[in-house]
Amino acid sequence: MSDGEASVSDGERQAKDTSRRLTWETRVMQASPLGVMATSAIIAACVFLSYLMAAVWNDLPVVVVIDNDPTLSVDAWTALCMALLWCSIFGLGEYTRVNNLADLLLLKGTGVVVDAAQIDILRFGPMRATRNRALAFGIAGAVAGTVFYNLVYQPDGRPVDLLNATLTNFWFIAMTLALFVEIFRNLSYLRADTMSFLRDLDGRIAIDLFDASKLDPLGRIALRRSLPWIVSSAIVFLMMFGLSNSLLFWVLCIGLLINAALVFSLPMWRVHRLIDATKKTELEKLRADVSSAREVFAFDKSAGATSHLAVLLALEARVESVREWPLDLSTVVRFAFYLALPLGSWLGGALVERGLDLVTR
C-alpha cells in the first residue's frame, strides 16, 4: 500500500471514529466516579425523591391504610417501579456494554473473526445514522407513551385535564413519556447491534469441534443483551400491584419478553446451525472412514489395523458428544435465573408490602 493510500485510509478511519458517539446514558455512567451499581442506585433514588417532592407539594399521601394494613399509595408504588426502570436502563445498559466488549475481545483472541464495527459500537458508540434512526424511534415512543398514559393513568376514572393538572400529574406525564422514549430508542439501538452481530456470522466463525467451548462467550453476549428486557418486564409486573387497569401492562410485558427471546435466540440459533452442520459433515467423513477401516480389519487383524479402527471410533464418539449450542453450564444457570425474575418480582412486591407493614406498626 502506498503512502497516499495509507493516509486516505487513516483519514477515513478518523472520520469514522469522529462520527461515532456514545449514548448519553453511557456518558453519564462513565462520568460518575462511583461504580455501576452505586450510580444506577443513586439515579433511581433521585427519580423517586423527585416524586416524593411532587407528592409533598400536592399534599398527597405516600403511605395509605387499606383494611387496617399500611401500604404504598398507587402513585407511590408506580413511581417506585419507574425509578427501578431508570436504574435498569442505566445500570444494566452499562453492565452489558462493558462485559460484552470484554467477551468480544476474548473471542477475537481465540481466533474468532469479530466484526470490527461490533467492537466500535461498544467502545466508541453508534454511528450518526444509527443515532438518527434511534431519534426517530424515540419520537414514536413519545407518541406511544402519550397513548399509554391517557389509557392507563386516569385518576378517579377520568383522563387528566392538563389545564388543571397537579405537579404530580405532570411528573407522571414526563416520566411515562421519557421511559417510552428510552424503550423505543434502546429497541432501535438493539436492532442495529443485532444486525451488526449477525452480519456474515457464518463466514466469521470457524467451528472447532475439539474446542467448542471457545464459542461460549457468544452465549454470554446473547444472554446479557436480553437481560435488560427481561428485567424491564419484571418491573412492569411490579407495576400491576398498584394499577387495576393491567391489560396494557400485559401487552407491554409480553412485548418486552418477546424482544428478549428474539435477542437471545437469533444469534444462538445461527451458531447452533453452524455447529450442527460442521458436526454432521465431520461425522459423515468419519463414518465413511470407519466403514473402510472395518472392511480392512475384516481381513487384517494386525495391530496397525486394530489401532487405526480404534482411533476412528474414538474420534467418532468424541465428535458425536460435542454440544451443539454455545452455552456452558454457568450460562444456562444464569438464563434460568433471569427467566425466574418475573416470578421473583411478584415475591419482591409482596416482601415490600410486608416490610412496610412491619415498619409502620
JSON list of N, CA, C and O in Angstrom, two decimals, residues 75-131:
[
{"chain": "A", "resi": 75, "resn": "ASP", "atom": "N", "xyz": [-49.93, 5.83, 43.42]},
{"chain": "A", "resi": 75, "resn": "ASP", "atom": "CA", "xyz": [-48.96, 6.70, 42.77]},
{"chain": "A", "resi": 75, "resn": "ASP", "atom": "C", "xyz": [-47.54, 6.41, 43.26]},
{"chain": "A", "resi": 75, "resn": "ASP", "atom": "O", "xyz": [-46.59, 6.37, 42.45]},
{"chain": "A", "resi": 76, "resn": "ALA", "atom": "N", "xyz": [-47.38, 6.23, 44.57]},
{"chain": "A", "resi": 76, "resn": "ALA", "atom": "CA", "xyz": [-46.04, 5.98, 45.12]},
{"chain": "A", "resi": 76, "resn": "ALA", "atom": "C", "xyz": [-45.47, 4.65, 44.61]},
{"chain": "A", "resi": 76, "resn": "ALA", "atom": "O", "xyz": [-44.28, 4.55, 44.29]},
{"chain": "A", "resi": 77, "resn": "TRP", "atom": "N", "xyz": [-46.32, 3.64, 44.55]},
{"chain": "A", "resi": 77, "resn": "TRP", "atom": "CA", "xyz": [-45.87, 2.34, 44.05]},
{"chain": "A", "resi": 77, "resn": "TRP", "atom": "C", "xyz": [-45.45, 2.43, 42.58]},
{"chain": "A", "resi": 77, "resn": "TRP", "atom": "O", "xyz": [-44.41, 1.90, 42.18]},
{"chain": "A", "resi": 78, "resn": "THR", "atom": "N", "xyz": [-46.26, 3.11, 41.78]},
{"chain": "A", "resi": 78, "resn": "THR", "atom": "CA", "xyz": [-45.93, 3.27, 40.36]},
{"chain": "A", "resi": 78, "resn": "THR", "atom": "C", "xyz": [-44.64, 4.06, 40.19]},
{"chain": "A", "resi": 78, "resn": "THR", "atom": "O", "xyz": [-43.80, 3.74, 39.34]},
{"chain": "A", "resi": 79, "resn": "ALA", "atom": "N", "xyz": [-44.48, 5.12, 41.00]},
{"chain": "A", "resi": 79, "resn": "ALA", "atom": "CA", "xyz": [-43.26, 5.93, 40.93]},
{"chain": "A", "resi": 79, "resn": "ALA", "atom": "C", "xyz": [-42.03, 5.11, 41.32]},
{"chain": "A", "resi": 79, "resn": "ALA", "atom": "O", "xyz": [-40.96, 5.25, 40.72]},
{"chain": "A", "resi": 80, "resn": "LEU", "atom": "N", "xyz": [-42.17, 4.23, 42.32]},
{"chain": "A", "resi": 80, "resn": "LEU", "atom": "CA", "xyz": [-41.06, 3.37, 42.72]},
{"chain": "A", "resi": 80, "resn": "LEU", "atom": "C", "xyz": [-40.65, 2.44, 41.58]},
{"chain": "A", "resi": 80, "resn": "LEU", "atom": "O", "xyz": [-39.46, 2.25, 41.31]},
{"chain": "A", "resi": 81, "resn": "CYS", "atom": "N", "xyz": [-41.65, 1.88, 40.90]},
{"chain": "A", "resi": 81, "resn": "CYS", "atom": "CA", "xyz": [-41.34, 1.00, 39.76]},
{"chain": "A", "resi": 81, "resn": "CYS", "atom": "C", "xyz": [-40.68, 1.77, 38.63]},
{"chain": "A", "resi": 81, "resn": "CYS", "atom": "O", "xyz": [-39.77, 1.26, 37.96]},
{"chain": "A", "resi": 82, "resn": "MET", "atom": "N", "xyz": [-41.11, 3.00, 38.39]},
{"chain": "A", "resi": 82, "resn": "MET", "atom": "CA", "xyz": [-40.48, 3.81, 37.36]},
{"chain": "A", "resi": 82, "resn": "MET", "atom": "C", "xyz": [-39.03, 4.11, 37.72]},
{"chain": "A", "resi": 82, "resn": "MET", "atom": "O", "xyz": [-38.15, 4.11, 36.85]},
{"chain": "A", "resi": 83, "resn": "ALA", "atom": "N", "xyz": [-38.77, 4.36, 39.01]},
{"chain": "A", "resi": 83, "resn": "ALA", "atom": "CA", "xyz": [-37.39, 4.59, 39.44]},
{"chain": "A", "resi": 83, "resn": "ALA", "atom": "C", "xyz": [-36.54, 3.34, 39.20]},
{"chain": "A", "resi": 83, "resn": "ALA", "atom": "O", "xyz": [-35.37, 3.44, 38.78]},
{"chain": "A", "resi": 84, "resn": "LEU", "atom": "N", "xyz": [-37.12, 2.15, 39.43]},
{"chain": "A", "resi": 84, "resn": "LEU", "atom": "CA", "xyz": [-36.39, 0.91, 39.17]},
{"chain": "A", "resi": 84, "resn": "LEU", "atom": "C", "xyz": [-36.11, 0.74, 37.68]},
{"chain": "A", "resi": 84, "resn": "LEU", "atom": "O", "xyz": [-35.07, 0.20, 37.29]},
{"chain": "A", "resi": 85, "resn": "LEU", "atom": "N", "xyz": [-37.04, 1.17, 36.84]},
{"chain": "A", "resi": 85, "resn": "LEU", "atom": "CA", "xyz": [-36.81, 1.09, 35.40]},
{"chain": "A", "resi": 85, "resn": "LEU", "atom": "C", "xyz": [-35.63, 1.97, 34.99]},
{"chain": "A", "resi": 85, "resn": "LEU", "atom": "O", "xyz": [-34.80, 1.56, 34.16]},
{"chain": "A", "resi": 86, "resn": "TRP", "atom": "N", "xyz": [-35.54, 3.18, 35.55]},
{"chain": "A", "resi": 86, "resn": "TRP", "atom": "CA", "xyz": [-34.39, 4.03, 35.24]},
{"chain": "A", "resi": 86, "resn": "TRP", "atom": "C", "xyz": [-33.10, 3.40, 35.74]},
{"chain": "A", "resi": 86, "resn": "TRP", "atom": "O", "xyz": [-32.06, 3.50, 35.08]},
{"chain": "A", "resi": 87, "resn": "CYS", "atom": "N", "xyz": [-33.16, 2.75, 36.91]},
{"chain": "A", "resi": 87, "resn": "CYS", "atom": "CA", "xyz": [-31.99, 2.04, 37.42]},
{"chain": "A", "resi": 87, "resn": "CYS", "atom": "C", "xyz": [-31.55, 0.95, 36.45]},
{"chain": "A", "resi": 87, "resn": "CYS", "atom": "O", "xyz": [-30.36, 0.77, 36.18]},
{"chain": "A", "resi": 88, "resn": "SER", "atom": "N", "xyz": [-32.54, 0.23, 35.90]},
{"chain": "A", "resi": 88, "resn": "SER", "atom": "CA", "xyz": [-32.24, -0.83, 34.93]},
{"chain": "A", "resi": 88, "resn": "SER", "atom": "C", "xyz": [-31.65, -0.26, 33.65]},
{"chain": "A", "resi": 88, "resn": "SER", "atom": "O", "xyz": [-30.69, -0.81, 33.10]},
{"chain": "A", "resi": 89, "resn": "ILE", "atom": "N", "xyz": [-32.21, 0.84, 33.16]},
{"chain": "A", "resi": 89, "resn": "ILE", "atom": "CA", "xyz": [-31.75, 1.43, 31.91]},
{"chain": "A", "resi": 89, "resn": "ILE", "atom": "C", "xyz": [-30.28, 1.83, 32.01]},
{"chain": "A", "resi": 89, "resn": "ILE", "atom": "O", "xyz": [-29.47, 1.53, 31.12]},
{"chain": "A", "resi": 90, "resn": "PHE", "atom": "N", "xyz": [-29.92, 2.48, 33.09]},
{"chain": "A", "resi": 90, "resn": "PHE", "atom": "CA", "xyz": [-28.54, 2.95, 33.25]},
{"chain": "A", "resi": 90, "resn": "PHE", "atom": "C", "xyz": [-27.61, 1.82, 33.68]},
{"chain": "A", "resi": 90, "resn": "PHE", "atom": "O", "xyz": [-26.56, 1.60, 33.08]},
{"chain": "A", "resi": 91, "resn": "GLY", "atom": "N", "xyz": [-27.99, 1.09, 34.73]},
{"chain": "A", "resi": 91, "resn": "GLY", "atom": "CA", "xyz": [-27.09, 0.09, 35.30]},
{"chain": "A", "resi": 91, "resn": "GLY", "atom": "C", "xyz": [-26.87, -1.11, 34.41]},
{"chain": "A", "resi": 91, "resn": "GLY", "atom": "O", "xyz": [-25.73, -1.46, 34.09]},
{"chain": "A", "resi": 92, "resn": "LEU", "atom": "N", "xyz": [-27.96, -1.73, 33.96]},
{"chain": "A", "resi": 92, "resn": "LEU", "atom": "CA", "xyz": [-27.82, -2.92, 33.13]},
{"chain": "A", "resi": 92, "resn": "LEU", "atom": "C", "xyz": [-27.27, -2.57, 31.75]},
{"chain": "A", "resi": 92, "resn": "LEU", "atom": "O", "xyz": [-26.56, -3.38, 31.13]},
{"chain": "A", "resi": 93, "resn": "GLY", "atom": "N", "xyz": [-27.61, -1.38, 31.26]},
{"chain": "A", "resi": 93, "resn": "GLY", "atom": "CA", "xyz": [-27.07, -0.97, 29.96]},
{"chain": "A", "resi": 93, "resn": "GLY", "atom": "C", "xyz": [-25.55, -0.88, 29.98]},
{"chain": "A", "resi": 93, "resn": "GLY", "atom": "O", "xyz": [-24.87, -1.38, 29.08]},
{"chain": "A", "resi": 94, "resn": "GLU", "atom": "N", "xyz": [-24.99, -0.27, 31.03]},
{"chain": "A", "resi": 94, "resn": "GLU", "atom": "CA", "xyz": [-23.54, -0.15, 31.11]},
{"chain": "A", "resi": 94, "resn": "GLU", "atom": "C", "xyz": [-22.89, -1.50, 31.44]},
{"chain": "A", "resi": 94, "resn": "GLU", "atom": "O", "xyz": [-21.83, -1.83, 30.89]},
{"chain": "A", "resi": 95, "resn": "TYR", "atom": "N", "xyz": [-23.53, -2.28, 32.31]},
{"chain": "A", "resi": 95, "resn": "TYR", "atom": "CA", "xyz": [-23.01, -3.62, 32.63]},
{"chain": "A", "resi": 95, "resn": "TYR", "atom": "C", "xyz": [-22.92, -4.48, 31.36]},
{"chain": "A", "resi": 95, "resn": "TYR", "atom": "O", "xyz": [-21.92, -5.16, 31.12]},
{"chain": "A", "resi": 96, "resn": "THR", "atom": "N", "xyz": [-23.97, -4.43, 30.56]},
{"chain": "A", "resi": 96, "resn": "THR", "atom": "CA", "xyz": [-23.99, -5.22, 29.33]},
{"chain": "A", "resi": 96, "resn": "THR", "atom": "C", "xyz": [-22.93, -4.75, 28.35]},
{"chain": "A", "resi": 96, "resn": "THR", "atom": "O", "xyz": [-22.22, -5.56, 27.74]},
{"chain": "A", "resi": 97, "resn": "ARG", "atom": "N", "xyz": [-22.80, -3.44, 28.20]},
{"chain": "A", "resi": 97, "resn": "ARG", "atom": "CA", "xyz": [-21.83, -2.89, 27.24]},
{"chain": "A", "resi": 97, "resn": "ARG", "atom": "C", "xyz": [-20.41, -3.30, 27.61]},
{"chain": "A", "resi": 97, "resn": "ARG", "atom": "O", "xyz": [-19.64, -3.79, 26.77]},
{"chain": "A", "resi": 98, "resn": "VAL", "atom": "N", "xyz": [-20.03, -3.11, 28.86]},
{"chain": "A", "resi": 98, "resn": "VAL", "atom": "CA", "xyz": [-18.65, -3.38, 29.29]},
{"chain": "A", "resi": 98, "resn": "VAL", "atom": "C", "xyz": [-18.31, -4.86, 29.18]},
{"chain": "A", "resi": 98, "resn": "VAL", "atom": "O", "xyz": [-17.26, -5.24, 28.64]},
{"chain": "A", "resi": 99, "resn": "ASN", "atom": "N", "xyz": [-19.19, -5.72, 29.66]},
{"chain": "A", "resi": 99, "resn": "ASN", "atom": "CA", "xyz": [-18.89, -7.15, 29.66]},
{"chain": "A", "resi": 99, "resn": "ASN", "atom": "C", "xyz": [-18.99, -7.77, 28.28]},
{"chain": "A", "resi": 99, "resn": "ASN", "atom": "O", "xyz": [-18.22, -8.69, 27.96]},
{"chain": "A", "resi": 100, "resn": "ASN", "atom": "N", "xyz": [-19.90, -7.27, 27.44]},
{"chain": "A", "resi": 100, "resn": "ASN", "atom": "CA", "xyz": [-19.95, -7.78, 26.07]},
{"chain": "A", "resi": 100, "resn": "ASN", "atom": "C", "xyz": [-18.71, -7.38, 25.28]},
{"chain": "A", "resi": 100, "resn": "ASN", "atom": "O", "xyz": [-18.21, -8.14, 24.44]},
{"chain": "A", "resi": 101, "resn": "LEU", "atom": "N", "xyz": [-18.21, -6.18, 25.53]},
{"chain": "A", "resi": 101, "resn": "LEU", "atom": "CA", "xyz": [-16.97, -5.75, 24.89]},
{"chain": "A", "resi": 101, "resn": "LEU", "atom": "C", "xyz": [-15.82, -6.66, 25.30]},
{"chain": "A", "resi": 101, "resn": "LEU", "atom": "O", "xyz": [-15.01, -7.08, 24.46]},
{"chain": "A", "resi": 102, "resn": "ALA", "atom": "N", "xyz": [-15.76, -7.01, 26.58]},
{"chain": "A", "resi": 102, "resn": "ALA", "atom": "CA", "xyz": [-14.70, -7.90, 27.06]},
{"chain": "A", "resi": 102, "resn": "ALA", "atom": "C", "xyz": [-14.81, -9.28, 26.42]},
{"chain": "A", "resi": 102, "resn": "ALA", "atom": "O", "xyz": [-13.79, -9.88, 26.03]},
{"chain": "A", "resi": 103, "resn": "ASP", "atom": "N", "xyz": [-16.02, -9.79, 26.26]},
{"chain": "A", "resi": 103, "resn": "ASP", "atom": "CA", "xyz": [-16.20, -11.11, 25.65]},
{"chain": "A", "resi": 103, "resn": "ASP", "atom": "C", "xyz": [-15.89, -11.08, 24.15]},
{"chain": "A", "resi": 103, "resn": "ASP", "atom": "O", "xyz": [-15.37, -12.06, 23.59]},
{"chain": "A", "resi": 104, "resn": "LEU", "atom": "N", "xyz": [-16.21, -9.99, 23.47]},
{"chain": "A", "resi": 104, "resn": "LEU", "atom": "CA", "xyz": [-15.86, -9.88, 22.06]},
{"chain": "A", "resi": 104, "resn": "LEU", "atom": "C", "xyz": [-14.35, -9.87, 21.87]},
{"chain": "A", "resi": 104, "resn": "LEU", "atom": "O", "xyz": [-13.82, -10.51, 20.95]},
{"chain": "A", "resi": 105, "resn": "LEU", "atom": "N", "xyz": [-13.65, -9.16, 22.73]},
{"chain": "A", "resi": 105, "resn": "LEU", "atom": "CA", "xyz": [-12.18, -9.15, 22.65]},
{"chain": "A", "resi": 105, "resn": "LEU", "atom": "C", "xyz": [-11.62, -10.53, 22.98]},
{"chain": "A", "resi": 105, "resn": "LEU", "atom": "O", "xyz": [-10.61, -10.95, 22.41]},
{"chain": "A", "resi": 106, "resn": "LEU", "atom": "N", "xyz": [-12.28, -11.25, 23.90]},
{"chain": "A", "resi": 106, "resn": "LEU", "atom": "CA", "xyz": [-11.86, -12.61, 24.21]},
{"chain": "A", "resi": 106, "resn": "LEU", "atom": "C", "xyz": [-12.05, -13.52, 23.01]},
{"chain": "A", "resi": 106, "resn": "LEU", "atom": "O", "xyz": [-11.18, -14.35, 22.69]},
{"chain": "A", "resi": 107, "resn": "LEU", "atom": "N", "xyz": [-13.18, -13.38, 22.32]},
{"chain": "A", "resi": 107, "resn": "LEU", "atom": "CA", "xyz": [-13.42, -14.16, 21.11]},
{"chain": "A", "resi": 107, "resn": "LEU", "atom": "C", "xyz": [-12.38, -13.86, 20.05]},
{"chain": "A", "resi": 107, "resn": "LEU", "atom": "O", "xyz": [-11.87, -14.76, 19.38]},
{"chain": "A", "resi": 108, "resn": "LYS", "atom": "N", "xyz": [-12.04, -12.59, 19.91]},
{"chain": "A", "resi": 108, "resn": "LYS", "atom": "CA", "xyz": [-11.03, -12.20, 18.93]},
{"chain": "A", "resi": 108, "resn": "LYS", "atom": "C", "xyz": [-9.69, -12.82, 19.26]},
{"chain": "A", "resi": 108, "resn": "LYS", "atom": "O", "xyz": [-8.95, -13.23, 18.37]},
{"chain": "A", "resi": 109, "resn": "GLY", "atom": "N", "xyz": [-9.38, -12.93, 20.55]},
{"chain": "A", "resi": 109, "resn": "GLY", "atom": "CA", "xyz": [-8.11, -13.53, 20.96]},
{"chain": "A", "resi": 109, "resn": "GLY", "atom": "C", "xyz": [-8.05, -15.03, 20.73]},
{"chain": "A", "resi": 109, "resn": "GLY", "atom": "O", "xyz": [-6.95, -15.61, 20.65]},
{"chain": "A", "resi": 110, "resn": "THR", "atom": "N", "xyz": [-9.21, -15.69, 20.63]},
{"chain": "A", "resi": 110, "resn": "THR", "atom": "CA", "xyz": [-9.23, -17.13, 20.40]},
{"chain": "A", "resi": 110, "resn": "THR", "atom": "C", "xyz": [-9.32, -17.49, 18.92]},
{"chain": "A", "resi": 110, "resn": "THR", "atom": "O", "xyz": [-9.49, -18.66, 18.58]},
{"chain": "A", "resi": 111, "resn": "GLY", "atom": "N", "xyz": [-9.26, -16.48, 18.05]},
{"chain": "A", "resi": 111, "resn": "GLY", "atom": "CA", "xyz": [-9.24, -16.76, 16.62]},
{"chain": "A", "resi": 111, "resn": "GLY", "atom": "C", "xyz": [-10.56, -16.55, 15.92]},
{"chain": "A", "resi": 111, "resn": "GLY", "atom": "O", "xyz": [-10.63, -16.68, 14.69]},
{"chain": "A", "resi": 112, "resn": "VAL", "atom": "N", "xyz": [-11.63, -16.25, 16.66]},
{"chain": "A", "resi": 112, "resn": "VAL", "atom": "CA", "xyz": [-12.91, -15.98, 16.03]},
{"chain": "A", "resi": 112, "resn": "VAL", "atom": "C", "xyz": [-12.85, -14.59, 15.38]},
{"chain": "A", "resi": 112, "resn": "VAL", "atom": "O", "xyz": [-12.41, -13.62, 16.00]},
{"chain": "A", "resi": 113, "resn": "VAL", "atom": "N", "xyz": [-13.26, -14.52, 14.13]},
{"chain": "A", "resi": 113, "resn": "VAL", "atom": "CA", "xyz": [-13.23, -13.24, 13.42]},
{"chain": "A", "resi": 113, "resn": "VAL", "atom": "C", "xyz": [-14.40, -12.39, 13.92]},
{"chain": "A", "resi": 113, "resn": "VAL", "atom": "O", "xyz": [-15.56, -12.69, 13.65]},
{"chain": "A", "resi": 114, "resn": "VAL", "atom": "N", "xyz": [-14.08, -11.35, 14.67]},
{"chain": "A", "resi": 114, "resn": "VAL", "atom": "CA", "xyz": [-15.09, -10.47, 15.24]},
{"chain": "A", "resi": 114, "resn": "VAL", "atom": "C", "xyz": [-15.24, -9.24, 14.34]},
{"chain": "A", "resi": 114, "resn": "VAL", "atom": "O", "xyz": [-14.24, -8.64, 13.94]},
{"chain": "A", "resi": 115, "resn": "ASP", "atom": "N", "xyz": [-16.47, -8.90, 14.03]},
{"chain": "A", "resi": 115, "resn": "ASP", "atom": "CA", "xyz": [-16.72, -7.71, 13.21]},
{"chain": "A", "resi": 115, "resn": "ASP", "atom": "C", "xyz": [-16.19, -6.48, 13.93]},
{"chain": "A", "resi": 115, "resn": "ASP", "atom": "O", "xyz": [-16.58, -6.18, 15.07]},
{"chain": "A", "resi": 116, "resn": "ALA", "atom": "N", "xyz": [-15.30, -5.74, 13.27]},
{"chain": "A", "resi": 116, "resn": "ALA", "atom": "CA", "xyz": [-14.72, -4.55, 13.89]},
{"chain": "A", "resi": 116, "resn": "ALA", "atom": "C", "xyz": [-15.79, -3.52, 14.24]},
{"chain": "A", "resi": 116, "resn": "ALA", "atom": "O", "xyz": [-15.67, -2.80, 15.24]},
{"chain": "A", "resi": 117, "resn": "ALA", "atom": "N", "xyz": [-16.85, -3.45, 13.43]},
{"chain": "A", "resi": 117, "resn": "ALA", "atom": "CA", "xyz": [-17.92, -2.50, 13.71]},
{"chain": "A", "resi": 117, "resn": "ALA", "atom": "C", "xyz": [-18.61, -2.83, 15.03]},
{"chain": "A", "resi": 117, "resn": "ALA", "atom": "O", "xyz": [-19.05, -1.93, 15.76]},
{"chain": "A", "resi": 118, "resn": "GLN", "atom": "N", "xyz": [-18.70, -4.12, 15.35]},
{"chain": "A", "resi": 118, "resn": "GLN", "atom": "CA", "xyz": [-19.34, -4.52, 16.60]},
{"chain": "A", "resi": 118, "resn": "GLN", "atom": "C", "xyz": [-18.54, -4.02, 17.80]},
{"chain": "A", "resi": 118, "resn": "GLN", "atom": "O", "xyz": [-19.10, -3.53, 18.79]},
{"chain": "A", "resi": 119, "resn": "ILE", "atom": "N", "xyz": [-17.23, -4.12, 17.71]},
{"chain": "A", "resi": 119, "resn": "ILE", "atom": "CA", "xyz": [-16.36, -3.62, 18.79]},
{"chain": "A", "resi": 119, "resn": "ILE", "atom": "C", "xyz": [-16.44, -2.10, 18.86]},
{"chain": "A", "resi": 119, "resn": "ILE", "atom": "O", "xyz": [-16.49, -1.52, 19.95]},
{"chain": "A", "resi": 120, "resn": "ASP", "atom": "N", "xyz": [-16.45, -1.43, 17.70]},
{"chain": "A", "resi": 120, "resn": "ASP", "atom": "CA", "xyz": [-16.52, 0.02, 17.67]},
{"chain": "A", "resi": 120, "resn": "ASP", "atom": "C", "xyz": [-17.81, 0.54, 18.29]},
{"chain": "A", "resi": 120, "resn": "ASP", "atom": "O", "xyz": [-17.83, 1.58, 18.96]},
{"chain": "A", "resi": 121, "resn": "ILE", "atom": "N", "xyz": [-18.92, -0.18, 18.06]},
{"chain": "A", "resi": 121, "resn": "ILE", "atom": "CA", "xyz": [-20.20, 0.23, 18.64]},
{"chain": "A", "resi": 121, "resn": "ILE", "atom": "C", "xyz": [-20.11, 0.24, 20.17]},
{"chain": "A", "resi": 121, "resn": "ILE", "atom": "O", "xyz": [-20.56, 1.19, 20.83]},
{"chain": "A", "resi": 122, "resn": "LEU", "atom": "N", "xyz": [-19.52, -0.79, 20.74]},
{"chain": "A", "resi": 122, "resn": "LEU", "atom": "CA", "xyz": [-19.43, -0.89, 22.18]},
{"chain": "A", "resi": 122, "resn": "LEU", "atom": "C", "xyz": [-18.38, 0.05, 22.76]},
{"chain": "A", "resi": 122, "resn": "LEU", "atom": "O", "xyz": [-18.53, 0.56, 23.88]},
{"chain": "A", "resi": 123, "resn": "ARG", "atom": "N", "xyz": [-17.31, 0.27, 22.01]},
{"chain": "A", "resi": 123, "resn": "ARG", "atom": "CA", "xyz": [-16.20, 1.07, 22.54]},
{"chain": "A", "resi": 123, "resn": "ARG", "atom": "C", "xyz": [-16.39, 2.57, 22.29]},
{"chain": "A", "resi": 123, "resn": "ARG", "atom": "O", "xyz": [-16.13, 3.39, 23.18]},
{"chain": "A", "resi": 124, "resn": "PHE", "atom": "N", "xyz": [-16.86, 2.93, 21.09]},
{"chain": "A", "resi": 124, "resn": "PHE", "atom": "CA", "xyz": [-16.95, 4.35, 20.73]},
{"chain": "A", "resi": 124, "resn": "PHE", "atom": "C", "xyz": [-18.38, 4.83, 20.53]},
{"chain": "A", "resi": 124, "resn": "PHE", "atom": "O", "xyz": [-18.60, 6.03, 20.39]},
{"chain": "A", "resi": 125, "resn": "GLY", "atom": "N", "xyz": [-19.35, 3.91, 20.48]},
{"chain": "A", "resi": 125, "resn": "GLY", "atom": "CA", "xyz": [-20.74, 4.31, 20.29]},
{"chain": "A", "resi": 125, "resn": "GLY", "atom": "C", "xyz": [-21.22, 4.10, 18.87]},
{"chain": "A", "resi": 125, "resn": "GLY", "atom": "O", "xyz": [-20.44, 3.81, 17.96]},
{"chain": "A", "resi": 126, "resn": "PRO", "atom": "N", "xyz": [-22.51, 4.26, 18.64]},
{"chain": "A", "resi": 126, "resn": "PRO", "atom": "CA", "xyz": [-23.09, 4.05, 17.31]},
{"chain": "A", "resi": 126, "resn": "PRO", "atom": "C", "xyz": [-22.77, 5.20, 16.36]},
{"chain": "A", "resi": 126, "resn": "PRO", "atom": "O", "xyz": [-22.42, 6.30, 16.76]},
{"chain": "A", "resi": 127, "resn": "MET", "atom": "N", "xyz": [-22.91, 4.92, 15.06]},
{"chain": "A", "resi": 127, "resn": "MET", "atom": "CA", "xyz": [-22.71, 5.94, 14.03]},
{"chain": "A", "resi": 127, "resn": "MET", "atom": "C", "xyz": [-23.85, 6.95, 14.04]},
{"chain": "A", "resi": 127, "resn": "MET", "atom": "O", "xyz": [-24.90, 6.74, 14.64]},
{"chain": "A", "resi": 128, "resn": "ARG", "atom": "N", "xyz": [-23.62, 8.07, 13.33]},
{"chain": "A", "resi": 128, "resn": "ARG", "atom": "CA", "xyz": [-24.61, 9.13, 13.30]},
{"chain": "A", "resi": 128, "resn": "ARG", "atom": "C", "xyz": [-25.93, 8.65, 12.71]},
{"chain": "A", "resi": 128, "resn": "ARG", "atom": "O", "xyz": [-27.01, 9.00, 13.20]},
{"chain": "A", "resi": 129, "resn": "ALA", "atom": "N", "xyz": [-25.86, 7.84, 11.64]},
{"chain": "A", "resi": 129, "resn": "ALA", "atom": "CA", "xyz": [-27.10, 7.35, 11.03]},
{"chain": "A", "resi": 129, "resn": "ALA", "atom": "C", "xyz": [-27.90, 6.49, 12.01]},
{"chain": "A", "resi": 129, "resn": "ALA", "atom": "O", "xyz": [-29.13, 6.57, 12.06]},
{"chain": "A", "resi": 130, "resn": "THR", "atom": "N", "xyz": [-27.19, 5.70, 12.82]},
{"chain": "A", "resi": 130, "resn": "THR", "atom": "CA", "xyz": [-27.87, 4.87, 13.82]},
{"chain": "A", "resi": 130, "resn": "THR", "atom": "C", "xyz": [-28.50, 5.74, 14.89]},
{"chain": "A", "resi": 130, "resn": "THR", "atom": "O", "xyz": [-29.62, 5.46, 15.35]},
{"chain": "A", "resi": 131, "resn": "ARG", "atom": "N", "xyz": [-27.80, 6.80, 15.28]},
{"chain": "A", "resi": 131, "resn": "ARG", "atom": "CA", "xyz": [-28.36, 7.70, 16.30]},
{"chain": "A", "resi": 131, "resn": "ARG", "atom": "C", "xyz": [-29.58, 8.43, 15.76]},
{"chain": "A", "resi": 131, "resn": "ARG", "atom": "O", "xyz": [-30.56, 8.63, 16.49]}
]
